[in-house]
Coordinates of C-alpha atoms in Angstrom, one line a residue:
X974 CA 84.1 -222.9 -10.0
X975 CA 82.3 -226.0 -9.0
X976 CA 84.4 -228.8 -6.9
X977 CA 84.0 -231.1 -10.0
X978 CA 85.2 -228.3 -12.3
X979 CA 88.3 -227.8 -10.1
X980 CA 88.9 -231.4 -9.8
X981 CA 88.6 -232.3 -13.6
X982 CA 91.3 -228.8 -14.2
X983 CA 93.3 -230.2 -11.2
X984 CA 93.9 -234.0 -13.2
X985 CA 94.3 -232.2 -16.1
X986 CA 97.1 -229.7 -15.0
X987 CA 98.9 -232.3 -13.2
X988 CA 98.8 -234.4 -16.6
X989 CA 100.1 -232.3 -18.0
X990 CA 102.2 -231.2 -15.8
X991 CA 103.8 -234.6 -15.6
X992 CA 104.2 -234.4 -19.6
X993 CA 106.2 -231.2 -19.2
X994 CA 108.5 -232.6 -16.4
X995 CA 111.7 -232.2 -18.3
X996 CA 113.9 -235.4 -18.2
X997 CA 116.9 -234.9 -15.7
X998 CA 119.3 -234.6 -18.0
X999 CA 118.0 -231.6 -19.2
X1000 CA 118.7 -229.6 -15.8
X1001 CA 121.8 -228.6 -14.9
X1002 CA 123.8 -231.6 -14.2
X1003 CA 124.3 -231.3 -10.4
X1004 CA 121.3 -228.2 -9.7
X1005 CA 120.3 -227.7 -6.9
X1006 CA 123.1 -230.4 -5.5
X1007 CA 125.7 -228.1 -6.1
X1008 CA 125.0 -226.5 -2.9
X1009 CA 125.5 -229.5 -0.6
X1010 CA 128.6 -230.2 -2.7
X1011 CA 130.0 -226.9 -2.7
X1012 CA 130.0 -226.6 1.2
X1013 CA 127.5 -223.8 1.3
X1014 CA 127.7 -221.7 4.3
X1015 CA 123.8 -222.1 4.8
X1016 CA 122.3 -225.0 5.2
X1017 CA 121.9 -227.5 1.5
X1018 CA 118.5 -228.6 2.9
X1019 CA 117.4 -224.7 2.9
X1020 CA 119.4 -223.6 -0.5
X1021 CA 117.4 -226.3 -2.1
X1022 CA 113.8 -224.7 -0.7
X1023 CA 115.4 -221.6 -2.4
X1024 CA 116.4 -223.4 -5.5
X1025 CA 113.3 -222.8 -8.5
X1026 CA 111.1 -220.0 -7.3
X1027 CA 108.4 -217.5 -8.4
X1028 CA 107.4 -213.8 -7.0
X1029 CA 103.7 -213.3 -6.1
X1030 CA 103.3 -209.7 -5.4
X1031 CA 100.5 -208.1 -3.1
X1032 CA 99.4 -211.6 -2.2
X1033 CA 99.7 -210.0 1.3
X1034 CA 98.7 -206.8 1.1
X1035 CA 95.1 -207.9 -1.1
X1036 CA 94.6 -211.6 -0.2
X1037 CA 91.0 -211.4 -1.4
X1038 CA 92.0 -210.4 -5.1
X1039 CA 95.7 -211.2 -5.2
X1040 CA 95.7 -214.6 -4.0
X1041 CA 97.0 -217.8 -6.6
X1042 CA 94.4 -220.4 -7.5
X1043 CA 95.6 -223.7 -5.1
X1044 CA 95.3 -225.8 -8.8
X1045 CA 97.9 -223.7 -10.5
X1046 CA 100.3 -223.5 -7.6
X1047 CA 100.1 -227.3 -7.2
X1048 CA 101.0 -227.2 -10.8
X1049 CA 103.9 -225.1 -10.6
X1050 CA 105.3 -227.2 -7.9
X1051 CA 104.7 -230.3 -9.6
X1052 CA 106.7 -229.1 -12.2
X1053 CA 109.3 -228.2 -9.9
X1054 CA 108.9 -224.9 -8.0
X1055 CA 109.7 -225.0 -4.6
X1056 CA 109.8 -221.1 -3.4
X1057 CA 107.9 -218.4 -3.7
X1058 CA 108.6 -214.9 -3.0
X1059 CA 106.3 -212.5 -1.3
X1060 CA 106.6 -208.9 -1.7
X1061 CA 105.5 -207.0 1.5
X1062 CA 104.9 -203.1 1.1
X1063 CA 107.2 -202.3 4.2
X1064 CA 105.2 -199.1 4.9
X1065 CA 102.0 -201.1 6.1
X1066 CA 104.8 -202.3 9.0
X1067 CA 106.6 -199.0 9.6
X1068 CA 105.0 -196.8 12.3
X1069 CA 105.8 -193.7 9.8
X1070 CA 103.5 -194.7 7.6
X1071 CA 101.5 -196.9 8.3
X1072 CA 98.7 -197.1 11.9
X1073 CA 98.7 -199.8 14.5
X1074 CA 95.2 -201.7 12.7
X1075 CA 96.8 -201.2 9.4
X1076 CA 99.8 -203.3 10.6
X1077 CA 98.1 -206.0 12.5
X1078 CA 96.4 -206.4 9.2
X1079 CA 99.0 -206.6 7.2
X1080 CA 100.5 -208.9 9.5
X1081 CA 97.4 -211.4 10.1
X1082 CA 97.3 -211.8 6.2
X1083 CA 101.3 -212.6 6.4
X1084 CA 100.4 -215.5 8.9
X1085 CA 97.4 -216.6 7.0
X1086 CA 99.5 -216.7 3.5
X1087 CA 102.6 -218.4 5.4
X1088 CA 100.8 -220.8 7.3
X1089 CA 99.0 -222.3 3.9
X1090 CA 102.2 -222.7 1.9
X1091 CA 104.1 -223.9 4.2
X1092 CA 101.3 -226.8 5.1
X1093 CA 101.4 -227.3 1.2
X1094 CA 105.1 -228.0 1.2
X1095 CA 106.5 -224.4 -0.2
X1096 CA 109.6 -222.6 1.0
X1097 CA 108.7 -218.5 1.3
X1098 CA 110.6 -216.0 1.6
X1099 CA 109.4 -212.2 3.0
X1100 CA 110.7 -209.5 1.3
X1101 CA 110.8 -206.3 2.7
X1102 CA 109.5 -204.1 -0.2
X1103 CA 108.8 -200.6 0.7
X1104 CA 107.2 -198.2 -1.7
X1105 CA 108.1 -194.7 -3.1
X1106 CA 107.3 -192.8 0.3
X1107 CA 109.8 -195.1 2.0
X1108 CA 112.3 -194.7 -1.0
X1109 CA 112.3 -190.8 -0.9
X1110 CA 113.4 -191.1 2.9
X1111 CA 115.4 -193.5 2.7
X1112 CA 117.7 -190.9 1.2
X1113 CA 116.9 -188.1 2.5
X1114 CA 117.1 -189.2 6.2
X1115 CA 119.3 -192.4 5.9
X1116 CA 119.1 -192.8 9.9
X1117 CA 115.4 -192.4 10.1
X1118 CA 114.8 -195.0 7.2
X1119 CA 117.3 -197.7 9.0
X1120 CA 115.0 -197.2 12.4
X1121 CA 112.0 -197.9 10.3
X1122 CA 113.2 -200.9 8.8
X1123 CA 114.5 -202.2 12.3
X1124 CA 110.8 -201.2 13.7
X1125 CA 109.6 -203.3 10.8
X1126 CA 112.0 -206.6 11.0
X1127 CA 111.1 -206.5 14.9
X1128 CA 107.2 -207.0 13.9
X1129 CA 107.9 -209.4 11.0
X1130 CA 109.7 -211.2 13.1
X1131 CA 107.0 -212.0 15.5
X1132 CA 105.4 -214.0 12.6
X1133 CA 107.9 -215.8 10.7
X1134 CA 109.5 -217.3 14.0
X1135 CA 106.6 -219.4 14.2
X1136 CA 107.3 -221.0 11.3
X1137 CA 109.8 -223.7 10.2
X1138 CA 113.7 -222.1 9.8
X1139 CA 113.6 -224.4 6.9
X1140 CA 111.4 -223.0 5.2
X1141 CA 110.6 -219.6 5.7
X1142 CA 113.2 -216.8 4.9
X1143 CA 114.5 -213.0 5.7
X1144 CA 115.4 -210.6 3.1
X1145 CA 116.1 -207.8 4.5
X1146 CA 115.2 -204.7 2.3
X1147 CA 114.4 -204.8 -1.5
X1148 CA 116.2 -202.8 -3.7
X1149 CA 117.8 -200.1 -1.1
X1150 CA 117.0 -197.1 -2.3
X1151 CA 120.2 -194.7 -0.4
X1152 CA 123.5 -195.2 -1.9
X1153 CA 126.0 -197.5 -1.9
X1154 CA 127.8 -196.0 1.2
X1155 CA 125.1 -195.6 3.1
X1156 CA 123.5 -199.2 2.6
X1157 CA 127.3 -200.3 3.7
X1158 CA 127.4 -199.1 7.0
X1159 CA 123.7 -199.9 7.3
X1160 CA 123.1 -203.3 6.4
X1161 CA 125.5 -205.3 8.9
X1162 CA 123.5 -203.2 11.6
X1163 CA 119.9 -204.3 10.5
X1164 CA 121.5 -207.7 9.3
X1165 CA 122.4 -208.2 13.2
X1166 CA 119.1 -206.5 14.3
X1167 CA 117.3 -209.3 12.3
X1168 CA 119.3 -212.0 13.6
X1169 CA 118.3 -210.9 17.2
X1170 CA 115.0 -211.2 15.9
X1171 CA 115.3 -214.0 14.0
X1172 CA 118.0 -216.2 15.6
X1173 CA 117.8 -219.8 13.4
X1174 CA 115.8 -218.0 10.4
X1175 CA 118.0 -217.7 7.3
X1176 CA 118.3 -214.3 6.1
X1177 CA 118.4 -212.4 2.7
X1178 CA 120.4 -209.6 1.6
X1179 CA 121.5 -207.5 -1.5
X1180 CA 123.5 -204.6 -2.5
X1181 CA 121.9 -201.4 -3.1
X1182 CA 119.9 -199.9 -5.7
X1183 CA 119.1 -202.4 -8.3
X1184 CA 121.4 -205.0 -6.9
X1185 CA 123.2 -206.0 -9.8
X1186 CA 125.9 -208.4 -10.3
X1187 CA 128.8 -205.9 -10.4
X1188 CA 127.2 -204.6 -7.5
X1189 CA 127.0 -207.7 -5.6
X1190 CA 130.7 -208.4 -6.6
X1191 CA 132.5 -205.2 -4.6
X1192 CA 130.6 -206.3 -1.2
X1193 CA 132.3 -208.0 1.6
X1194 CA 130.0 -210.8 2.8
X1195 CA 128.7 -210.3 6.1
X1196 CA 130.7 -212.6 9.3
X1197 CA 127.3 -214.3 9.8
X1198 CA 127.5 -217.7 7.8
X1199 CA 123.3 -218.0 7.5
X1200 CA 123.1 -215.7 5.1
X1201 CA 122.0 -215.8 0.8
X1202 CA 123.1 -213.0 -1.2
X1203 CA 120.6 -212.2 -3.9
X1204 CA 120.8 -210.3 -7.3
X1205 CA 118.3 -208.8 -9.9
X1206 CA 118.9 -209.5 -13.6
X1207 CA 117.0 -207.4 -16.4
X1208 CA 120.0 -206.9 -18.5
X1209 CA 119.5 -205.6 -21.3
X1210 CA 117.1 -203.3 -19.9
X1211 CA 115.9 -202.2 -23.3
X1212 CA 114.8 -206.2 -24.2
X1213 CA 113.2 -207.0 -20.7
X1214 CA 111.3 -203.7 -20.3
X1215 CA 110.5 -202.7 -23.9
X1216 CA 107.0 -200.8 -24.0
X1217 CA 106.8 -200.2 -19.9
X1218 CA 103.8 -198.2 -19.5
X1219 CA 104.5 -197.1 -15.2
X1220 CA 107.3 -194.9 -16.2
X1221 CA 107.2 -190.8 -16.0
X1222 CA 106.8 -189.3 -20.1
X1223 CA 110.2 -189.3 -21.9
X1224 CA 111.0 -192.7 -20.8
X1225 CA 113.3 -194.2 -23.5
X1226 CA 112.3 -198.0 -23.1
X1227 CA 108.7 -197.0 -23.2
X1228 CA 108.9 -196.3 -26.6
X1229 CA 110.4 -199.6 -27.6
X1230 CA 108.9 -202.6 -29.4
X1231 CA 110.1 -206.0 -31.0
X1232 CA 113.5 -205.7 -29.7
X1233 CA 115.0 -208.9 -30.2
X1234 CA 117.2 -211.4 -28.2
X1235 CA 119.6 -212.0 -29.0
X1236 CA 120.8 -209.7 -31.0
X1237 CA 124.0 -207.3 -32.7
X1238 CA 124.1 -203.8 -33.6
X1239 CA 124.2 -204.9 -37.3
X1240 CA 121.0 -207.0 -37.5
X1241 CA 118.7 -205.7 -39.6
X1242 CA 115.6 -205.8 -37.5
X1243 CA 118.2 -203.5 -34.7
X1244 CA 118.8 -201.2 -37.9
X1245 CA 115.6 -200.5 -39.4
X1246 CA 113.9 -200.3 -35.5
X1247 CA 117.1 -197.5 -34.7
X1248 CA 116.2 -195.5 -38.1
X1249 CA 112.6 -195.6 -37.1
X1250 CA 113.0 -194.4 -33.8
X1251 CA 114.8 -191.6 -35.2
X1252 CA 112.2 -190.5 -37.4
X1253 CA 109.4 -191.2 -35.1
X1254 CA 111.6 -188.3 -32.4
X1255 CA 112.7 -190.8 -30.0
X1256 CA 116.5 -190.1 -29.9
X1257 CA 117.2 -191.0 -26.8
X1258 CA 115.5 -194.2 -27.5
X1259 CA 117.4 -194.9 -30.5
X1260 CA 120.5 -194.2 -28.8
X1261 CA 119.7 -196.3 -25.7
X1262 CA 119.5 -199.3 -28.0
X1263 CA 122.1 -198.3 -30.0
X1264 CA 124.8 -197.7 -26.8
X1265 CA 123.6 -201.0 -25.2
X1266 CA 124.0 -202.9 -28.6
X1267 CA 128.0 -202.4 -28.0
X1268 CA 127.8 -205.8 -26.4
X1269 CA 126.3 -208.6 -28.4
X1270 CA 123.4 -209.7 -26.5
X1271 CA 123.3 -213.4 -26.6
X1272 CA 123.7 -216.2 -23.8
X1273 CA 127.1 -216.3 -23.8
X1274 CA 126.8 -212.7 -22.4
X1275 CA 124.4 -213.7 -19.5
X1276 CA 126.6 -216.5 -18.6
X1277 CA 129.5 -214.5 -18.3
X1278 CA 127.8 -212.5 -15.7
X1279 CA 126.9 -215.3 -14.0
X1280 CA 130.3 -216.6 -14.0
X1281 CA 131.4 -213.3 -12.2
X1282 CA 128.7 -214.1 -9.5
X1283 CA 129.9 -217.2 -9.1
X1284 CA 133.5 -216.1 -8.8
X1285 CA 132.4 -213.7 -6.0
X1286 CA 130.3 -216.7 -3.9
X1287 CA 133.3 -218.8 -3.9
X1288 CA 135.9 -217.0 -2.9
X1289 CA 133.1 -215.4 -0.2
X1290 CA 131.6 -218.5 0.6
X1291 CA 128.3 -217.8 0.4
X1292 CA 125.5 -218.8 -1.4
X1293 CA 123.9 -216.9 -3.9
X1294 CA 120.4 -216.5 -5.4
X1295 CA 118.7 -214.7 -8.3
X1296 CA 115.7 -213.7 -7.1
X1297 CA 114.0 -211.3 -9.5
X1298 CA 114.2 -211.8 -13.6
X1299 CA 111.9 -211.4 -16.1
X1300 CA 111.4 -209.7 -19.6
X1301 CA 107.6 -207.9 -19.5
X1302 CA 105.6 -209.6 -21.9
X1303 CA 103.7 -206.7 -23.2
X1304 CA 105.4 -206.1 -26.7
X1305 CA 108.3 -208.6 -26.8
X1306 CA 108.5 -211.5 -28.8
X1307 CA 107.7 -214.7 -27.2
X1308 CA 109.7 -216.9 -28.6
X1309 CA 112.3 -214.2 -27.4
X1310 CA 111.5 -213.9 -23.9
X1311 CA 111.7 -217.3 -23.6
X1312 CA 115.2 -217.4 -25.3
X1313 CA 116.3 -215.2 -22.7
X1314 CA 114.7 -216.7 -19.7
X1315 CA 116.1 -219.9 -20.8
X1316 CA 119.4 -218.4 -20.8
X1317 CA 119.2 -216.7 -17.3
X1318 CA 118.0 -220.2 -15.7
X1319 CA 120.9 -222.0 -17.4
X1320 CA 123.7 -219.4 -16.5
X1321 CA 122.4 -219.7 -12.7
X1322 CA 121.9 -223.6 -12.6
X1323 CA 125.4 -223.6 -14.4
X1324 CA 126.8 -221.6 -11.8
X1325 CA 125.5 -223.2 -8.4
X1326 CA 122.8 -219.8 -8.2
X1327 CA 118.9 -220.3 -7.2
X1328 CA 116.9 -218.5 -9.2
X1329 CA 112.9 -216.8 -8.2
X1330 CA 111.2 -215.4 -11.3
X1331 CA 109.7 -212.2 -11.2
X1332 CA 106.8 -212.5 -11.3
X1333 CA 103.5 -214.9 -11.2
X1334 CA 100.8 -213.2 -13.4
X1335 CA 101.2 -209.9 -14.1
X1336 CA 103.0 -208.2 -16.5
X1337 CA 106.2 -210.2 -15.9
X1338 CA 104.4 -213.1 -15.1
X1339 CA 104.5 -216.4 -16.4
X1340 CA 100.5 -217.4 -16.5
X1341 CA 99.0 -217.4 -20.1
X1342 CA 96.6 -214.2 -20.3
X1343 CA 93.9 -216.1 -21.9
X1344 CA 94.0 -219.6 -19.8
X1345 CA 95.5 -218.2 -16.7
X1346 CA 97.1 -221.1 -16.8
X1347 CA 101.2 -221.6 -17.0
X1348 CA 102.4 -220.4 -20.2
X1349 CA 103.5 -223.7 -22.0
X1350 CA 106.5 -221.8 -23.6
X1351 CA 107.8 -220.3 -20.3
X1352 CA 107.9 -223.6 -18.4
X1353 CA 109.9 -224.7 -21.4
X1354 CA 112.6 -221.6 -20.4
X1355 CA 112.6 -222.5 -17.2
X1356 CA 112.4 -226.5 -16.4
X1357 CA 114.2 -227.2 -20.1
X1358 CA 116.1 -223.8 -21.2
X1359 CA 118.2 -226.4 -23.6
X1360 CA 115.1 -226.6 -25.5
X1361 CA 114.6 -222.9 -26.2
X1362 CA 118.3 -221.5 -26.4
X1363 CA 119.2 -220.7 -30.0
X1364 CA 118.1 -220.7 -33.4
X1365 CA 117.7 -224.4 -33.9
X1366 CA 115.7 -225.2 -30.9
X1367 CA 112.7 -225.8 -33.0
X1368 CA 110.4 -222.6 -31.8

């Protein structure tokens, strides 16, 4: 692309940027202010960085195909993103798995990507983000995982310190893969590992497996005060990942299509997609729809999940942050998925939780596929969710 190409796309994105800017009244009414005035345990300054985000995965890992055009992150902040969320395969930095020039690699690109956003005026946070090799030890050898990801926080470590506290962030481990008990005892040890490592850095951590709300809820925070406690939301599972394609055969969501939100168990288009199902042989996918259905889906349903979550960080203390949500966009309706983002943004705003959508333009993501530009409809969901929340929102 030419510089006068980029330039003309660049005036053009922030116009229209600037005509998508929704009016402040349209936000929740005190977001992301509710952390400064509900006496947040970390820093306002830093839970405002966290506030609107966006995952780009393998940014790190494959800079020279993986990285975002400058024109459409400067949109996306214009528009009001402020973090994004990088993904780092944690076996490139584990001496199991990975060699010494494969780590000083990875960890050059980590500089490299943190150094440009945080000159561009972006808050970033490094996920620790193993893949399925780590996974499978991480429960058969619980002990030999945690020295791994110690091994791993200690050469992160020696990256991110160089970078503004404000601005750069710690999570800890994506998505543990051991159980509950285990990742108990575990996490205050790697959680005061990395704050050795890490002294001034605020750090991220979840509950295990898919760190759900319920999950989150039967924790005890940890005594350190500088921590975020983050959540994934996909709920319902058979909306957000209807007609997943990475999933071994037999997959019950896989076969799904047009599931809508929100929706009952008595709606005809739930009925007649149940009956086909059935006659197509995918019983368990029929009754996977039909056994989450027992719950209305709907956003008063998201929002009393959120209110749980919001229960939790106020009688912990500690802030909270939904950092992965996202319906894949391969078969769902769009109008739906952004009905249910929209619901997810407002239920966190509502509830005083920052919120990093997962993810930036792949099959989650929230670029148009033609344009490659932001997908006018998902801004909606996410800077005015009011707009696109129920059946008279004009979509």
């Amino acid at each position: 692309m030419s510089g006068r190409t980029r330039s003309g796309l660049a005036a053009g994105l922030l116009a229209l940027a600037a005509a998508l800017l929704p009016a402040p009244a349209m936000a929740a009414a005190d977001f992301p202010g509710c952390f400064a005035l509900e006496g947040s345990s970390v820093p306002a300054n830093r839970m405002a960085a966290l506030s609107r985000g966006f995952n780009v995965p393998d940014w790190v890992e494959a800079p020279e195909t993986r990285t975002p055009d400058p024109v459409v992150l400067d949109h996306l902040q214009l528009l009001g993103m402020r973090h994004i969320r990088l993904p780092v395969n944690g076996e490139l930095v584990m001496p199991r798995f990975a060699s010494e020039a494969e780590t000083a690699l990875t960890l050059e690109s980590l500089r490299s990507v943190l150094a440009r956003l945080t000159a561009n005026g972006w808050a970033a946070s490094v996920d620790l983000h193993p893949g399925r090799r780590f996974s499978e030890l991480h429960v058969s050898d619980p002990d030999a995982a945690e020295a791994e990801i110690a091994t791993a926080w200690t050469r992160l470590a020696g990256v991110i310190r160089d970078f503004p506290a404000d601005a750069v962030f710690a999570e800890l481990l994506n998505e543990p893969s051991a159980g509950e008990a285990v990742w108990s005892e575990q996490m205050p040890r790697l959680a005061a590992h990395l704050r050795e490592v890490l002294p001034e850095h605020t750090l991220i951590v979840g509950p295990s497996g898919a760190q759900r709300i319920d999950q989150l809820v039967r924790m005890q925070p940890l005594e350190d005060p500088n921590v975020v406690y983050a959540v994934h939301y996909y709920d319902p599972m058979p909306f957000t990942h209807q007609g997943l394609t990475w999933a071994p055969p037999g997959d019950p969501l896989a076969p799904l299509a047009a599931v809508p939100f929100p929706a009952t168990r008595n709606d005809p288009a739930v009925v007649s997609q149940i009956e086909a199902l059935k006659a197509q042989g995918h019983q368990r996918s029929a009754d996977l729809l039909d056994r989450t259905l027992t719950i209305d889906w709907n956003a008063a349903m998201v929002a009393r999940e959120f209110a749980l979550l919001a229960e939790w960080s106020r009688k912990a203390g500690r802030p909270t942050l939904v950092n992965e949500f996202g319906v894949l966009r391969f078969v769902a309706n769009p109008t739906d998925r952004a009905r249910w983002l929209a619901a997810v943004v407002d239920a966190a705003e509502t509830n005083c939780t920052a919120w990093t959508h997962w993810d930036f333009s792949d099959g989650f993501g929230l670029l148009d596929d033609l344009t490659r530009l932001p997908d006018s409809l998902i801004v909606r969901a996410l800077f005015d969710p009011a707009s696109v929340g129920g059946e008279g929102d004009g979509l």
